PDB file of C-alpha atoms in Angstrom:
ATOM      1  CA  MET N   1     -16.950   8.364 -10.427  1.00  0.00           C
ATOM      2  CA  ASP N   2     -16.160  11.528  -8.953  1.00  0.00           C
ATOM      3  CA  GLN N   3     -13.134  14.191  -9.768  1.00  0.00           C
ATOM      4  CA  GLY N   4     -11.549  17.019  -7.837  1.00  0.00           C
ATOM      5  CA  THR N   5      -8.884  18.430  -6.443  1.00  0.00           C
ATOM      6  CA  ARG N   6      -6.143  16.837  -4.661  1.00  0.00           C
ATOM      7  CA  GLY N   7      -7.433  18.430  -1.524  1.00  0.00           C
ATOM      8  CA  GLU N   8     -10.988  17.238  -2.243  1.00  0.00           C
ATOM      9  CA  LEU N   9      -9.808  13.785  -2.830  1.00  0.00           C
ATOM     10  CA  ILE N  10      -8.181  13.766   0.773  1.00  0.00           C
ATOM     11  CA  SER N  11     -11.124  15.276   2.305  1.00  0.00           C
ATOM     12  CA  ARG N  12     -13.213  12.618   0.685  1.00  0.00           C
ATOM     13  CA  LEU N  13     -11.182   9.891   1.863  1.00  0.00           C
ATOM     14  CA  ALA N  14     -10.956  11.239   5.487  1.00  0.00           C
ATOM     15  CA  GLU N  15     -14.838  11.192   5.506  1.00  0.00           C
ATOM     16  CA  ALA N  16     -14.852   7.539   4.144  1.00  0.00           C
ATOM     17  CA  ILE N  17     -12.705   6.585   7.270  1.00  0.00           C
ATOM     18  CA  ARG N  18     -14.849   8.590   9.680  1.00  0.00           C
ATOM     19  CA  SER N  19     -17.636   6.648   8.431  1.00  0.00           C
ATOM     20  CA  VAL N  20     -16.527   3.104   9.197  1.00  0.00           C
ATOM     21  CA  THR N  21     -17.327   2.103  12.727  1.00  0.00           C
ATOM     22  CA  THR N  22     -15.048  -0.863  14.525  1.00  0.00           C
ATOM     23  CA  ALA N  23     -14.624  -1.811  18.110  1.00  0.00           C
ATOM     24  CA  HIS N  24     -10.919  -1.673  17.592  1.00  0.00           C
ATOM     25  CA  PRO N  25      -8.482   0.530  15.539  1.00  0.00           C
ATOM     26  CA  LEU N  26      -9.382   0.849  11.701  1.00  0.00           C
ATOM     27  CA  ARG N  27      -7.143  -0.844   9.514  1.00  0.00           C
ATOM     28  CA  VAL N  28      -6.755   0.857   6.046  1.00  0.00           C
ATOM     29  CA  ALA N  29      -4.945  -0.702   3.171  1.00  0.00           C
ATOM     30  CA  ILE N  30      -3.493   1.521   0.654  1.00  0.00           C
ATOM     31  CA  ASP N  31      -2.682  -0.686  -2.306  1.00  0.00           C
ATOM     32  CA  GLY N  32      -1.467   0.095  -5.845  1.00  0.00           C
ATOM     33  CA  PRO N  33       1.484  -0.871  -8.237  1.00  0.00           C
ATOM     34  CA  PRO N  34       5.008   0.672  -7.468  1.00  0.00           C
ATOM     35  CA  ALA N  35       5.311   4.650  -8.225  1.00  0.00           C
ATOM     36  CA  ALA N  36       1.434   4.793  -8.109  1.00  0.00           C
ATOM     37  CA  GLY N  37       1.556   7.505  -5.250  1.00  0.00           C
ATOM     38  CA  LYS N  38       0.506   5.257  -2.624  1.00  0.00           C
ATOM     39  CA  THR N  39       2.949   6.818   0.168  1.00  0.00           C
ATOM     40  CA  THR N  40       2.279  10.288  -0.595  1.00  0.00           C
ATOM     41  CA  LEU N  41      -1.489   9.598  -0.314  1.00  0.00           C
ATOM     42  CA  ALA N  42      -1.280   7.922   2.844  1.00  0.00           C
ATOM     43  CA  ASP N  43       1.023  10.617   4.343  1.00  0.00           C
ATOM     44  CA  GLU N  44      -1.579  13.238   2.939  1.00  0.00           C
ATOM     45  CA  LEU N  45      -4.573  11.483   4.658  1.00  0.00           C
ATOM     46  CA  ALA N  46      -2.194  11.281   7.623  1.00  0.00           C
ATOM     47  CA  VAL N  47      -1.717  14.946   8.309  1.00  0.00           C
ATOM     48  CA  VAL N  48      -5.768  15.593   7.729  1.00  0.00           C
ATOM     49  CA  LEU N  49      -6.616  13.035  10.080  1.00  0.00           C
ATOM     50  CA  ARG N  50      -4.375  14.081  12.848  1.00  0.00           C
ATOM     51  CA  ALA N  51      -5.655  17.646  12.350  1.00  0.00           C
ATOM     52  CA  GLN N  52      -8.956  16.045  13.208  1.00  0.00           C
ATOM     53  CA  ASP N  53      -7.439  14.856  16.531  1.00  0.00           C
ATOM     54  CA  ARG N  54      -7.383  11.330  15.039  1.00  0.00           C
ATOM     55  CA  ASP N  55      -4.532   8.880  16.340  1.00  0.00           C
ATOM     56  CA  VAL N  56      -2.808   7.805  13.426  1.00  0.00           C
ATOM     57  CA  ILE N  57      -0.555   4.710  12.868  1.00  0.00           C
ATOM     58  CA  ARG N  58       1.546   4.967   9.438  1.00  0.00           C
ATOM     59  CA  ALA N  59       3.096   1.924   8.443  1.00  0.00           C
ATOM     60  CA  THR N  60       4.447   0.426   5.019  1.00  0.00           C
ATOM     61  CA  ILE N  61       4.980  -3.121   3.732  1.00  0.00           C
ATOM     62  CA  ASP N  62       8.929  -1.910   2.810  1.00  0.00           C
ATOM     63  CA  ASP N  63       9.423  -2.566   6.877  1.00  0.00           C
ATOM     64  CA  PHE N  64       7.918  -6.151   6.426  1.00  0.00           C
ATOM     65  CA  LEU N  65      10.212  -7.508   3.773  1.00  0.00           C
ATOM     66  CA  PHE N  66      12.224 -10.421   4.014  1.00  0.00           C
ATOM     67  CA  PRO N  67      16.012 -10.377   3.661  1.00  0.00           C
ATOM     68  CA  ARG N  68      17.690  -9.653   0.191  1.00  0.00           C
ATOM     69  CA  ALA N  69      18.741 -13.314  -0.032  1.00  0.00           C
ATOM     70  CA  GLN N  70      15.148 -14.612   0.244  1.00  0.00           C
ATOM     71  CA  ARG N  71      13.608 -11.891  -1.761  1.00  0.00           C
ATOM     72  CA  TYR N  72      15.856 -12.668  -4.584  1.00  0.00           C
ATOM     73  CA  ARG N  73      16.266 -16.294  -4.579  1.00  0.00           C
ATOM     74  CA  ARG N  74      14.465 -16.678  -7.693  1.00  0.00           C
ATOM     75  CA  GLY N  75      16.962 -14.357  -9.370  1.00  0.00           C
ATOM     76  CA  GLN N  76      16.994 -10.146  -9.341  1.00  0.00           C
ATOM     77  CA  TYR N  77      14.373  -9.908 -11.995  1.00  0.00           C
ATOM     78  CA  SER N  78      11.833 -12.548 -11.234  1.00  0.00           C
ATOM     79  CA  ALA N  79       8.244 -11.602 -10.984  1.00  0.00           C
ATOM     80  CA  GLU N  80       7.132 -14.695  -9.053  1.00  0.00           C
ATOM     81  CA  GLY N  81       9.933 -13.854  -6.566  1.00  0.00           C
ATOM     82  CA  CYS N  82       8.747 -10.550  -6.283  1.00  0.00           C
ATOM     83  CA  TYR N  83       4.974 -11.717  -5.582  1.00  0.00           C
ATOM     84  CA  PHE N  84       5.707 -14.582  -3.637  1.00  0.00           C
ATOM     85  CA  ASP N  85       9.215 -14.248  -1.798  1.00  0.00           C
ATOM     86  CA  ALA N  86       9.275 -10.505  -1.027  1.00  0.00           C
ATOM     87  CA  HIS N  87       6.877 -10.003   2.020  1.00  0.00           C
ATOM     88  CA  ASP N  88       6.593 -11.524   5.131  1.00  0.00           C
ATOM     89  CA  HIS N  89       2.754 -11.477   5.645  1.00  0.00           C
ATOM     90  CA  ALA N  90       3.031 -13.651   8.668  1.00  0.00           C
ATOM     91  CA  ALA N  91       5.068 -11.168  10.675  1.00  0.00           C
ATOM     92  CA  LEU N  92       2.609  -8.236   9.415  1.00  0.00           C
ATOM     93  CA  CYS N  93      -0.393 -10.122  10.747  1.00  0.00           C
ATOM     94  CA  ARG N  94       1.492 -11.228  13.949  1.00  0.00           C
ATOM     95  CA  VAL N  95       2.856  -8.046  15.121  1.00  0.00           C
ATOM     96  CA  LEU N  96       0.690  -5.187  13.648  1.00  0.00           C
ATOM     97  CA  LEU N  97      -2.688  -6.430  12.004  1.00  0.00           C
ATOM     98  CA  ASP N  98      -3.716  -8.831  14.593  1.00  0.00           C
ATOM     99  CA  PRO N  99      -2.869  -6.988  17.709  1.00  0.00           C
ATOM    100  CA  LEU N 100      -4.927  -3.790  16.142  1.00  0.00           C
ATOM    101  CA  GLY N 101      -8.169  -5.978  14.723  1.00  0.00           C
ATOM    102  CA  PRO N 102     -11.009  -8.032  16.300  1.00  0.00           C
ATOM    103  CA  GLY N 103      -9.967  -9.283  19.888  1.00  0.00           C
ATOM    104  CA  GLY N 104      -6.401  -8.034  19.760  1.00  0.00           C
ATOM    105  CA  ASP N 105      -4.894  -6.356  22.701  1.00  0.00           C
ATOM    106  CA  ARG N 106      -3.808  -3.233  20.544  1.00  0.00           C
ATOM    107  CA  ARG N 107       0.130  -3.690  21.306  1.00  0.00           C
ATOM    108  CA  PHE N 108       1.859  -3.375  18.240  1.00  0.00           C
ATOM    109  CA  GLN N 109       4.943  -3.203  16.115  1.00  0.00           C
ATOM    110  CA  HIS N 110       5.083  -1.126  13.062  1.00  0.00           C
ATOM    111  CA  ALA N 111       8.284  -3.123  11.560  1.00  0.00           C
ATOM    112  CA  VAL N 112      10.269  -6.320  11.536  1.00  0.00           C
ATOM    113  CA  TYR N 113      13.010  -5.489   9.162  1.00  0.00           C
ATOM    114  CA  ASP N 114      15.513  -2.483   8.123  1.00  0.00           C
ATOM    115  CA  ARG N 115      16.114  -2.193   4.618  1.00  0.00           C
ATOM    116  CA  ASP N 116      18.970   0.000   4.935  1.00  0.00           C
ATOM    117  CA  THR N 117      20.927  -2.632   6.728  1.00  0.00           C
ATOM    118  CA  ASP N 118      18.982  -5.931   5.507  1.00  0.00           C
ATOM    119  CA  THR N 119      18.680  -6.883   8.916  1.00  0.00           C
ATOM    120  CA  PRO N 120      15.711  -7.691  11.342  1.00  0.00           C
ATOM    121  CA  SER N 121      14.345  -4.840  13.196  1.00  0.00           C
ATOM    122  CA  SER N 122      12.295  -5.029  16.646  1.00  0.00           C
ATOM    123  CA  PRO N 123      11.149  -1.466  17.890  1.00  0.00           C
ATOM    124  CA  PRO N 124       9.403  -1.349  20.907  1.00  0.00           C
ATOM    125  CA  ALA N 125       5.816  -2.412  21.234  1.00  0.00           C
ATOM    126  CA  THR N 126       3.432   0.486  21.466  1.00  0.00           C
ATOM    127  CA  THR N 127      -0.506   0.513  22.336  1.00  0.00           C
ATOM    128  CA  ALA N 128      -2.670   2.007  20.302  1.00  0.00           C
ATOM    129  CA  PRO N 129      -5.939   3.803  21.164  1.00  0.00           C
ATOM    130  CA  ALA N 130      -9.159   1.934  20.317  1.00  0.00           C
ATOM    131  CA  ASP N 131     -10.183   4.659  18.145  1.00  0.00           C
ATOM    132  CA  ALA N 132      -6.815   4.697  15.890  1.00  0.00           C
ATOM    133  CA  VAL N 133      -6.232   4.530  12.493  1.00  0.00           C
ATOM    134  CA  LEU N 134      -3.651   2.515  10.781  1.00  0.00           C
ATOM    135  CA  LEU N 135      -2.779   3.683   7.374  1.00  0.00           C
ATOM    136  CA  PHE N 136      -0.685   0.882   5.772  1.00  0.00           C
ATOM    137  CA  ASP N 137       0.725   1.335   2.133  1.00  0.00           C
ATOM    138  CA  GLY N 138       2.252  -1.275  -0.134  1.00  0.00           C
ATOM    139  CA  VAL N 139       2.003  -3.692  -2.809  1.00  0.00           C
ATOM    140  CA  PHE N 140      -0.107  -6.530  -3.293  1.00  0.00           C
ATOM    141  CA  LEU N 141      -2.296  -5.807   0.053  1.00  0.00           C
ATOM    142  CA  LEU N 142      -5.497  -7.131  -1.309  1.00  0.00           C
ATOM    143  CA  ARG N 143      -3.835 -10.777  -1.759  1.00  0.00           C
ATOM    144  CA  PRO N 144      -5.897 -13.712  -0.225  1.00  0.00           C
ATOM    145  CA  GLU N 145      -3.420 -14.108   2.470  1.00  0.00           C
ATOM    146  CA  LEU N 146      -4.266 -10.263   3.865  1.00  0.00           C
ATOM    147  CA  ILE N 147      -7.757  -9.654   2.142  1.00  0.00           C
ATOM    148  CA  ASP N 148      -9.591 -10.284   5.488  1.00  0.00           C
ATOM    149  CA  GLN N 149      -7.137  -8.065   7.608  1.00  0.00           C
ATOM    150  CA  TRP N 150      -8.532  -4.832   6.300  1.00  0.00           C
ATOM    151  CA  ASP N 151     -11.319  -2.978   7.415  1.00  0.00           C
ATOM    152  CA  LEU N 152     -11.123  -0.568   4.528  1.00  0.00           C
ATOM    153  CA  ARG N 153      -9.499  -1.069   1.391  1.00  0.00           C
ATOM    154  CA  ILE N 154      -8.132   1.637  -0.984  1.00  0.00           C
ATOM    155  CA  PHE N 155      -6.367   0.676  -4.370  1.00  0.00           C
ATOM    156  CA  VAL N 156      -4.619   3.697  -5.954  1.00  0.00           C
ATOM    157  CA  SER N 157      -4.663   2.818  -9.829  1.00  0.00           C
ATOM    158  CA  VAL N 158      -2.107   4.391 -12.358  1.00  0.00           C
ATOM    159  CA  PRO N 159      -1.478   2.726 -15.811  1.00  0.00           C
ATOM    160  CA  PHE N 160       1.597   0.415 -15.536  1.00  0.00           C
ATOM    161  CA  GLU N 161       3.232   2.555 -18.384  1.00  0.00           C
ATOM    162  CA  GLN N 162       3.198   5.518 -16.183  1.00  0.00           C
ATOM    163  CA  THR N 163       4.824   3.722 -13.146  1.00  0.00           C
ATOM    164  CA  VAL N 164       7.703   3.217 -15.143  1.00  0.00           C
ATOM    165  CA  ASP N 165       8.021   6.717 -16.343  1.00  0.00           C
ATOM    166  CA  ARG N 166       7.527   8.140 -12.612  1.00  0.00           C
ATOM    167  CA  ALA N 167      10.068   5.428 -11.333  1.00  0.00           C
ATOM    168  CA  ARG N 168      12.519   6.607 -13.925  1.00  0.00           C
ATOM    169  CA  ASP N 169      12.197  10.138 -13.444  1.00  0.00           C
ATOM    170  CA  ARG N 170      12.407   9.654  -9.539  1.00  0.00           C
ATOM    171  CA  GLY N 171      15.710   7.722  -9.843  1.00  0.00           C
ATOM    172  CA  ALA N 172      17.417  10.565 -12.385  1.00  0.00           C
ATOM    173  CA  ALA N 173      16.365  13.104  -9.762  1.00  0.00           C
ATOM    174  CA  LEU N 174      17.779  11.191  -7.128  1.00  0.00           C
ATOM    175  CA  ALA N 175      21.308   9.570  -8.766  1.00  0.00           C
ATOM    176  CA  GLY N 176      21.393  11.289 -12.050  1.00  0.00           C
ATOM    177  CA  SER N 177      22.668   8.282 -13.831  1.00  0.00           C
ATOM    178  CA  THR N 178      21.704   6.936 -17.049  1.00  0.00           C
ATOM    179  CA  ALA N 179      22.936   3.406 -15.800  1.00  0.00           C
ATOM    180  CA  ASP N 180      20.718   3.908 -12.897  1.00  0.00           C
ATOM    181  CA  THR N 181      17.737   4.932 -15.031  1.00  0.00           C
ATOM    182  CA  ALA N 182      18.263   1.822 -17.282  1.00  0.00           C
ATOM    183  CA  GLU N 183      18.284  -0.685 -14.366  1.00  0.00           C
ATOM    184  CA  ILE N 184      15.209   0.768 -13.096  1.00  0.00           C
ATOM    185  CA  GLU N 185      13.640   0.099 -16.586  1.00  0.00           C
ATOM    186  CA  ARG N 186      14.695  -3.393 -16.461  1.00  0.00           C
ATOM    187  CA  SER N 187      13.256  -3.845 -13.080  1.00  0.00           C
ATOM    188  CA  TRP N 188      10.075  -2.484 -13.828  1.00  0.00           C
ATOM    189  CA  ARG N 189       9.768  -4.426 -17.063  1.00  0.00           C
ATOM    190  CA  ASN N 190      10.938  -7.866 -16.151  1.00  0.00           C
ATOM    191  CA  ARG N 191      10.116  -7.951 -12.138  1.00  0.00           C
ATOM    192  CA  TYR N 192       7.663  -5.227 -10.976  1.00  0.00           C
ATOM    193  CA  ILE N 193       5.135  -5.197 -14.019  1.00  0.00           C
ATOM    194  CA  PRO N 194       5.006  -8.597 -14.365  1.00  0.00           C
ATOM    195  CA  SER N 195       4.521  -9.147 -10.758  1.00  0.00           C
ATOM    196  CA  GLN N 196       1.579  -6.609 -10.898  1.00  0.00           C
ATOM    197  CA  GLN N 197      -0.024  -8.687 -13.547  1.00  0.00           C
ATOM    198  CA  LEU N 198       0.362 -11.878 -11.941  1.00  0.00           C
ATOM    199  CA  TYR N 199      -1.171 -10.352  -8.720  1.00  0.00           C
ATOM    200  CA  PHE N 200      -4.250  -8.980 -10.747  1.00  0.00           C
ATOM    201  CA  ALA N 201      -4.477 -12.109 -12.509  1.00  0.00           C
ATOM    202  CA  THR N 202      -4.608 -14.255  -9.484  1.00  0.00           C
ATOM    203  CA  ALA N 203      -6.033 -12.033  -6.489  1.00  0.00           C
ATOM    204  CA  ARG N 204      -8.222  -9.424  -8.698  1.00  0.00           C
ATOM    205  CA  PRO N 205      -7.414  -6.774  -6.198  1.00  0.00           C
ATOM    206  CA  THR N 206      -9.741  -3.994  -7.622  1.00  0.00           C
ATOM    207  CA  ASP N 207     -12.659  -6.267  -7.312  1.00  0.00           C
ATOM    208  CA  HIS N 208     -12.012  -6.304  -3.641  1.00  0.00           C
ATOM    209  CA  ALA N 209     -11.285  -2.118  -3.304  1.00  0.00           C
ATOM    210  CA  ASP N 210     -13.816  -0.127  -1.650  1.00  0.00           C
ATOM    211  CA  ILE N 211     -12.344   2.942  -2.829  1.00  0.00           C
ATOM    212  CA  ILE N 212     -10.476   3.104  -6.337  1.00  0.00           C
ATOM    213  CA  VAL N 213      -8.146   6.349  -6.831  1.00  0.00           C
ATOM    214  CA  TYR N 214      -7.422   6.921 -10.606  1.00  0.00           C
ATOM    215  CA  ASN N 215      -4.105   8.838  -9.566  1.00  0.00           C
ATOM    216  CA  ASP N 216      -2.650   9.189 -13.159  1.00  0.00           C
ATOM    217  CA  GLN N 217      -3.448  12.801 -12.554  1.00  0.00           C
ATOM    218  CA  PHE N 218      -1.994  13.707  -9.598  1.00  0.00           C
ATOM    219  CA  GLN N 219      -3.598  17.186  -9.128  1.00  0.00           C
ATOM    220  CA  ARG N 220      -6.991  15.958 -10.547  1.00  0.00           C
ATOM    221  CA  PRO N 221      -7.371  12.383  -9.590  1.00  0.00           C
ATOM    222  CA  THR N 222     -10.731  10.589 -10.166  1.00  0.00           C
ATOM    223  CA  TRP N 223     -12.317   8.231  -7.694  1.00  0.00           C
ATOM    224  CA  GLU N 224     -15.084   5.628  -6.869  1.00  0.00           C
ATOM    225  CA  VAL N 225     -16.737   3.911  -4.218  1.00  0.00           C
ATOM    226  CA  ARG N 226     -17.443   0.499  -5.335  1.00  0.00           C
ATOM    227  CA  PRO N 227     -20.882  -0.987  -5.274  1.00  0.00           C
ATOM    228  CA  HIS N 228     -20.394  -3.668  -2.868  1.00  0.00           C
ATOM    229  CA  SER N 229     -18.624  -1.214  -0.275  1.00  0.00           C
ATOM    230  CA  SER N 230     -20.403  -0.615   2.835  1.00  0.00           C
ATOM    231  CA  ILE N 231     -19.164   2.957   3.122  1.00  0.00           C
ATOM    232  CA  HIS N 232     -21.440   5.671   2.958  1.00  0.00           C
ATOM    233  CA  ARG N 233     -21.317   7.416  -0.296  1.00  0.00           C
ATOM    234  CA  ILE N 234     -18.784  10.223  -0.303  1.00  0.00           C
TER     235      ILE N 234
END
């Protein structure tokens, strides 16, 4: 276990990425519960890698959602619906992870869904350089359907109770409504946290992570490289 500043963490993660050699673009999963800080971490890492002249592809699981009618067919607060019905993993593999993986042609799309309009999205295909890095953040990325699609697996860990606090604070800052924060609390308690508990019980994601970032102290994070990882010690 190591602890350091935010900048030291990002530097160590960039070093870990440099230590992994593949013949195709490097596919990095940044997994963790909602409000753990995955998107922020991925964005910070992208800045550092681009400053090192690495071509970075940023993408997120939110752009691979099924339409709302399918996501919520078991009910708005269903944990099983959140885990089993929310994300189009087949499309994710077809348009992004497979093209960037071994034997792929590197022509990829970073999205299949527009959350604002709840409609399919089909951005133009782009060809990635062979040494590009995909930084992909989202929930449930180390589940069995996806586990072999990643070349480096990072798990951002935060106590579930703290994710509720972060989500509530974020919602209050955006909306300022007590009703909205109450809805966030209900969604977290009934849907998001139970779905993460289901994920942990069935997929054991931290067992498969190469690096775990303990992000409860945002400015003083702790991290560890797992013993099974092939990454050089960072």
